[in-house]
């Protein structure tokens, strides 16, 4: 019988953390291992198992080769399927606590379905949600899973989806014709706000941030009343609002990347199961 090589799941897990963190040093910190141990694992994966280079190294920074990019997709699927299989067979009555952080933006749009399906599969697991801006969530070290918004090219973690940022106002408000645009935005530490203001300044467009709130529902209440324009991911804009763009004299906005971060030091069957549900929910 022919013998086919196998890949140790721990090697795949280390490989995905390196890809997510963008380097061996940060991956070693995340995995609570020495950098030399992580390097030895990847040497074994490259030389003994795959027999192809998976990383191109430039100083401390590493990038995936074409083979590395291909393996990353398979690795994520293998680890996800492995987790699902173990959870289905071993933990039908799984219990525990999972702490997940997310910006307020995505709670109403994506999480109800995710949490409903997770609760159906694992009714005894407690989910503790923390809603804060992405910048604040990135500073925390007490969360099992974290959903954050990142600028394209600066992604870390696992990409869930990309969203086009758009301008929006109440239908018929015609605020785009005002000499000074009134904006309703999240509080200062917000990617969308920085992008929106930078785009208007590059266009030399006069504006003022008239309303701020950490709550998306509060921002939409102001916008829905015809008091201001906002900039948000396209999928979050209610049907009752008008989407604006260059054809209305406003600058084109970039795409935002929504990513999932795992704290591998806090990993558990419950957190990995919820992560799988989050990935599925955001991609469909």
CSV table of C-alpha atoms in Angstrom, one decimal:
chain,number,residue,atom,x,y,z
A,1,UNK,CA,0.0,0.0,0.0
A,2,UNK,CA,1.3,3.4,-1.0
A,3,UNK,CA,2.3,5.7,1.9
A,4,UNK,CA,1.1,9.3,1.7
A,5,UNK,CA,2.7,12.0,3.9
A,6,UNK,CA,0.4,13.6,6.4
A,7,UNK,CA,0.5,17.1,7.9
A,8,UNK,CA,0.5,17.6,11.7
A,9,UNK,CA,-2.4,19.9,12.6
A,10,UNK,CA,-0.1,21.7,15.0
A,11,UNK,CA,2.2,22.6,12.1
A,12,UNK,CA,-0.8,23.9,10.2
A,13,UNK,CA,-2.0,25.9,13.2
A,14,UNK,CA,1.4,27.5,13.6
A,15,UNK,CA,1.5,28.2,9.9
A,16,UNK,CA,-1.8,30.0,10.0
A,17,UNK,CA,-0.9,32.1,13.0
A,18,UNK,CA,2.3,33.3,11.2
A,19,UNK,CA,0.3,34.2,8.2
A,20,UNK,CA,-2.2,36.1,10.3
A,21,UNK,CA,0.4,37.9,12.4
A,22,UNK,CA,2.7,38.7,9.5
A,23,UNK,CA,5.9,37.4,11.1
A,24,UNK,CA,7.5,34.7,13.2
A,25,UNK,CA,8.2,36.9,16.3
A,26,UNK,CA,4.5,38.0,16.7
A,27,UNK,CA,3.4,34.5,16.0
A,28,UNK,CA,5.7,33.1,18.7
A,29,UNK,CA,4.2,35.7,21.2
A,30,UNK,CA,0.7,34.7,20.2
A,31,UNK,CA,1.4,31.0,20.6
A,32,UNK,CA,3.4,31.5,23.8
A,33,UNK,CA,6.5,29.7,22.2
A,34,UNK,CA,10.0,30.7,21.5
A,35,UNK,CA,10.8,32.1,18.0
A,36,UNK,CA,13.3,29.3,17.4
A,37,UNK,CA,10.6,26.7,18.2
A,38,UNK,CA,8.2,28.3,15.6
A,39,UNK,CA,11.1,28.5,13.1
A,40,UNK,CA,11.9,24.8,13.6
A,41,UNK,CA,8.2,23.9,13.0
A,42,UNK,CA,8.1,25.8,9.7
A,43,UNK,CA,11.4,24.4,8.6
A,44,UNK,CA,9.9,20.9,9.2
A,45,UNK,CA,6.8,21.8,7.3
A,46,UNK,CA,8.7,23.3,4.4
A,47,UNK,CA,11.5,20.8,4.0
A,48,UNK,CA,10.0,17.5,5.3
A,49,UNK,CA,6.3,17.7,4.4
A,50,UNK,CA,5.5,20.2,1.6
A,51,UNK,CA,9.0,20.3,0.1
A,52,UNK,CA,8.4,23.8,-1.2
A,53,UNK,CA,9.2,27.2,0.3
A,54,UNK,CA,6.1,28.7,1.9
A,55,UNK,CA,7.6,32.1,2.9
A,56,UNK,CA,9.7,34.7,1.3
A,57,UNK,CA,11.7,36.5,4.0
A,58,UNK,CA,12.7,40.2,4.0
A,59,UNK,CA,14.4,40.9,7.3
A,60,UNK,CA,11.8,40.4,10.1
A,61,UNK,CA,8.9,40.5,7.6
A,62,UNK,CA,7.6,37.4,5.8
A,63,UNK,CA,5.3,37.0,2.9
A,64,UNK,CA,3.6,33.9,1.7
A,65,UNK,CA,4.8,32.4,-1.6
A,66,UNK,CA,2.3,31.2,-4.1
A,67,UNK,CA,2.5,27.8,-2.6
A,68,UNK,CA,2.1,29.3,0.9
A,69,UNK,CA,-1.1,31.1,-0.2
A,70,UNK,CA,-2.4,27.9,-1.6
A,71,UNK,CA,-1.6,26.0,1.6
A,72,UNK,CA,-3.2,28.7,3.8
A,73,UNK,CA,-6.6,28.1,2.2
A,74,UNK,CA,-6.4,24.4,2.8
A,75,UNK,CA,-5.0,24.8,6.3
A,76,UNK,CA,-7.9,27.0,7.4
A,77,UNK,CA,-10.4,24.4,6.0
A,78,UNK,CA,-8.6,21.5,7.5
A,79,UNK,CA,-8.4,23.1,11.0
A,80,UNK,CA,-12.0,24.2,10.8
A,81,UNK,CA,-13.3,20.8,9.7
A,82,UNK,CA,-11.2,19.1,12.4
A,83,UNK,CA,-12.7,21.4,15.0
A,84,UNK,CA,-16.2,20.8,13.7
A,85,UNK,CA,-15.7,17.0,13.7
A,86,UNK,CA,-14.4,16.9,17.2
A,87,UNK,CA,-17.1,19.2,18.5
A,88,UNK,CA,-19.8,17.2,16.9
A,89,UNK,CA,-18.5,13.9,18.2
A,90,UNK,CA,-17.2,14.9,21.6
A,91,UNK,CA,-19.1,17.9,22.8
A,92,UNK,CA,-22.9,17.8,22.1
A,93,UNK,CA,-23.3,19.2,25.6
A,94,UNK,CA,-20.4,21.6,25.4
A,95,UNK,CA,-20.3,24.2,28.1
A,96,UNK,CA,-18.2,27.2,28.9
A,97,UNK,CA,-17.9,30.9,28.3
A,98,UNK,CA,-16.7,32.7,25.1
A,99,UNK,CA,-15.9,36.4,25.1
A,100,UNK,CA,-16.3,38.0,21.8
A,101,UNK,CA,-15.6,41.7,20.9
A,102,UNK,CA,-17.1,43.5,17.9
A,103,UNK,CA,-17.8,47.0,16.7
A,104,UNK,CA,-21.4,48.1,17.2
A,105,UNK,CA,-21.7,48.2,13.4
A,106,UNK,CA,-22.0,44.5,12.8
A,107,UNK,CA,-24.2,43.5,15.8
A,108,UNK,CA,-27.6,43.9,14.1
A,109,UNK,CA,-26.6,43.0,10.6
A,110,UNK,CA,-24.6,39.8,11.1
A,111,UNK,CA,-24.6,38.5,14.6
A,112,UNK,CA,-28.3,37.6,15.2
A,113,UNK,CA,-28.1,34.7,12.7
A,114,UNK,CA,-24.6,33.7,13.9
A,115,UNK,CA,-25.6,33.5,17.5
A,116,UNK,CA,-29.0,31.8,16.8
A,117,UNK,CA,-27.3,29.0,14.9
A,118,UNK,CA,-24.6,28.7,17.6
A,119,UNK,CA,-27.1,28.6,20.4
A,120,UNK,CA,-29.0,25.9,18.5
A,121,UNK,CA,-25.9,23.7,18.3
A,122,UNK,CA,-24.4,24.5,21.7
A,123,UNK,CA,-27.2,25.8,24.0
A,124,UNK,CA,-25.2,25.5,27.2
A,125,UNK,CA,-22.3,27.8,26.1
A,126,UNK,CA,-22.5,31.3,27.5
A,127,UNK,CA,-21.5,34.1,25.0
A,128,UNK,CA,-20.3,37.4,26.5
A,129,UNK,CA,-20.3,40.3,23.9
A,130,UNK,CA,-18.3,43.4,24.1
A,131,UNK,CA,-19.2,46.2,21.7
A,132,UNK,CA,-16.4,48.8,21.2
A,133,UNK,CA,-14.7,50.5,18.2
A,134,UNK,CA,-12.1,48.5,16.4
A,135,UNK,CA,-9.2,50.6,17.7
A,136,UNK,CA,-10.2,49.9,21.3
A,137,UNK,CA,-10.8,46.2,20.7
A,138,UNK,CA,-7.3,45.8,19.3
A,139,UNK,CA,-5.9,47.0,22.7
A,140,UNK,CA,-7.7,44.3,24.7
A,141,UNK,CA,-6.2,41.1,25.8
A,142,UNK,CA,-9.2,39.5,27.6
A,143,UNK,CA,-11.2,38.4,24.5
A,144,UNK,CA,-11.3,35.0,22.9
A,145,UNK,CA,-12.5,36.3,19.5
A,146,UNK,CA,-12.4,39.8,18.1
A,147,UNK,CA,-14.1,41.2,15.0
A,148,UNK,CA,-12.5,44.4,13.7
A,149,UNK,CA,-12.4,46.7,10.7
A,150,UNK,CA,-9.1,47.2,9.0
A,151,UNK,CA,-7.9,49.2,6.0
A,152,UNK,CA,-7.1,47.1,3.0
A,153,UNK,CA,-3.4,46.1,3.0
A,154,UNK,CA,-3.3,46.3,6.8
A,155,UNK,CA,-5.3,43.1,7.5
A,156,UNK,CA,-4.4,40.9,10.4
A,157,UNK,CA,-6.2,37.7,11.3
A,158,UNK,CA,-8.7,35.9,9.1
A,159,UNK,CA,-10.5,37.9,6.4
A,160,UNK,CA,-14.3,37.6,6.9
A,161,UNK,CA,-15.4,39.9,4.1
A,162,UNK,CA,-14.7,43.2,2.4
A,163,UNK,CA,-17.2,46.0,2.4
A,164,UNK,CA,-17.4,49.1,0.2
A,165,UNK,CA,-17.7,52.2,2.2
A,166,UNK,CA,-20.4,54.6,1.0
A,167,UNK,CA,-22.0,57.9,1.9
A,168,UNK,CA,-25.7,57.9,2.9
A,169,UNK,CA,-28.4,60.3,3.8
A,170,UNK,CA,-32.2,60.3,4.4
A,171,UNK,CA,-34.0,60.0,1.1
A,172,UNK,CA,-34.8,63.4,-0.2
A,173,UNK,CA,-32.6,65.3,2.2
A,174,UNK,CA,-30.3,66.7,-0.5
A,175,UNK,CA,-27.6,67.6,2.0
A,176,UNK,CA,-24.9,67.0,-0.6
A,177,UNK,CA,-25.7,70.4,-2.0
A,178,UNK,CA,-24.9,72.3,1.2
A,179,UNK,CA,-21.8,74.5,1.2
A,180,UNK,CA,-20.8,72.8,4.5
A,181,UNK,CA,-21.6,69.1,4.8
A,182,UNK,CA,-22.9,68.1,8.2
A,183,UNK,CA,-21.6,64.6,9.1
A,184,UNK,CA,-22.8,62.1,11.7
A,185,UNK,CA,-19.9,59.7,12.5
A,186,UNK,CA,-18.6,57.4,15.2
A,187,UNK,CA,-16.4,58.9,17.9
A,188,UNK,CA,-12.9,60.0,17.0
A,189,UNK,CA,-11.1,56.6,17.1
A,190,UNK,CA,-12.9,55.2,14.0
A,191,UNK,CA,-11.5,54.0,10.7
A,192,UNK,CA,-14.6,55.1,8.8
A,193,UNK,CA,-14.4,58.6,10.2
A,194,UNK,CA,-10.7,59.0,9.4
A,195,UNK,CA,-11.3,57.8,5.8
A,196,UNK,CA,-14.4,60.0,5.3
A,197,UNK,CA,-12.7,63.2,6.6
A,198,UNK,CA,-9.5,62.5,4.7
A,199,UNK,CA,-11.4,62.0,1.4
A,200,UNK,CA,-13.4,65.2,1.9
A,201,UNK,CA,-10.2,67.2,2.7
A,202,UNK,CA,-8.5,65.7,-0.4
A,203,UNK,CA,-11.4,67.0,-2.4
A,204,UNK,CA,-11.2,70.4,-0.6
A,205,UNK,CA,-14.8,70.0,0.4
A,206,UNK,CA,-16.0,72.0,3.4
A,207,UNK,CA,-17.6,69.9,6.2
A,208,UNK,CA,-18.1,69.6,9.9
A,209,UNK,CA,-18.7,66.6,12.2
A,210,UNK,CA,-22.0,67.7,13.6
A,211,UNK,CA,-23.0,64.6,15.4
A,212,UNK,CA,-21.0,61.8,17.0
A,213,UNK,CA,-21.9,58.6,18.8
A,214,UNK,CA,-20.5,55.2,19.6
A,215,UNK,CA,-23.8,53.7,18.5
A,216,UNK,CA,-24.7,53.0,14.9
A,217,UNK,CA,-28.4,53.1,15.7
A,218,UNK,CA,-28.0,56.6,17.1
A,219,UNK,CA,-26.1,57.7,14.0
A,220,UNK,CA,-28.8,56.3,11.7
A,221,UNK,CA,-31.5,58.1,13.8
A,222,UNK,CA,-29.7,61.4,13.1
A,223,UNK,CA,-29.2,60.6,9.5
A,224,UNK,CA,-32.8,59.3,9.1
A,225,UNK,CA,-34.1,62.6,10.5
A,226,UNK,CA,-32.3,64.4,7.6
A,227,UNK,CA,-29.8,66.2,9.8
A,228,UNK,CA,-26.5,64.8,8.5
A,229,UNK,CA,-24.7,62.5,6.1
A,230,UNK,CA,-22.7,59.5,7.2
A,231,UNK,CA,-20.2,57.1,5.7
A,232,UNK,CA,-20.6,53.4,6.5
A,233,UNK,CA,-20.2,49.9,5.0
A,234,UNK,CA,-22.7,49.4,2.2
A,235,UNK,CA,-24.4,46.4,3.7
A,236,UNK,CA,-25.3,48.3,6.8
A,237,UNK,CA,-27.2,51.1,5.0
A,238,UNK,CA,-31.0,50.7,5.6
A,239,UNK,CA,-33.2,50.6,2.5
A,240,UNK,CA,-34.9,53.8,3.6
A,241,UNK,CA,-31.7,55.8,3.1
A,242,UNK,CA,-30.1,57.1,-0.1
A,243,UNK,CA,-26.6,56.0,-1.0
A,244,UNK,CA,-24.4,58.8,-2.4
A,245,UNK,CA,-21.3,58.7,-4.5
A,246,UNK,CA,-19.1,60.6,-7.0
A,247,UNK,CA,-22.2,61.2,-9.1
A,248,UNK,CA,-23.5,63.3,-6.3
A,249,UNK,CA,-20.3,65.3,-5.9
A,250,UNK,CA,-18.9,63.2,-3.0
A,251,UNK,CA,-15.5,61.5,-3.1
A,252,UNK,CA,-15.3,57.8,-3.7
A,253,UNK,CA,-14.6,55.7,-0.6
A,254,UNK,CA,-12.3,52.7,-0.2
A,255,UNK,CA,-13.2,49.2,0.8
A,256,UNK,CA,-13.0,48.1,4.4
A,257,UNK,CA,-11.8,44.6,5.5
A,258,UNK,CA,-13.6,42.9,8.3
A,259,UNK,CA,-11.3,40.4,10.0
A,260,UNK,CA,-11.5,37.8,12.8
A,261,UNK,CA,-8.8,37.6,15.4
A,262,UNK,CA,-8.3,34.6,17.7
A,263,UNK,CA,-6.4,34.7,21.0
A,264,UNK,CA,-4.8,31.2,20.7
A,265,UNK,CA,-3.7,31.3,24.4
A,266,UNK,CA,-7.4,31.3,25.3
A,267,UNK,CA,-8.5,28.8,22.7
A,268,UNK,CA,-11.2,26.3,23.6
A,269,UNK,CA,-13.6,24.0,21.9
A,270,UNK,CA,-16.4,26.6,22.5
A,271,UNK,CA,-14.4,29.5,21.1
A,272,UNK,CA,-13.3,27.6,18.0
A,273,UNK,CA,-16.9,26.5,17.4
A,274,UNK,CA,-18.2,30.1,17.7
A,275,UNK,CA,-15.3,31.2,15.4
A,276,UNK,CA,-16.5,28.7,12.7
A,277,UNK,CA,-20.1,30.1,13.0
A,278,UNK,CA,-18.8,33.7,12.7
A,279,UNK,CA,-16.8,32.8,9.6
A,280,UNK,CA,-19.8,31.2,8.0
A,281,UNK,CA,-22.2,34.0,8.9
A,282,UNK,CA,-20.1,36.8,7.6
A,283,UNK,CA,-19.2,35.1,4.3
A,284,UNK,CA,-22.8,34.4,3.4
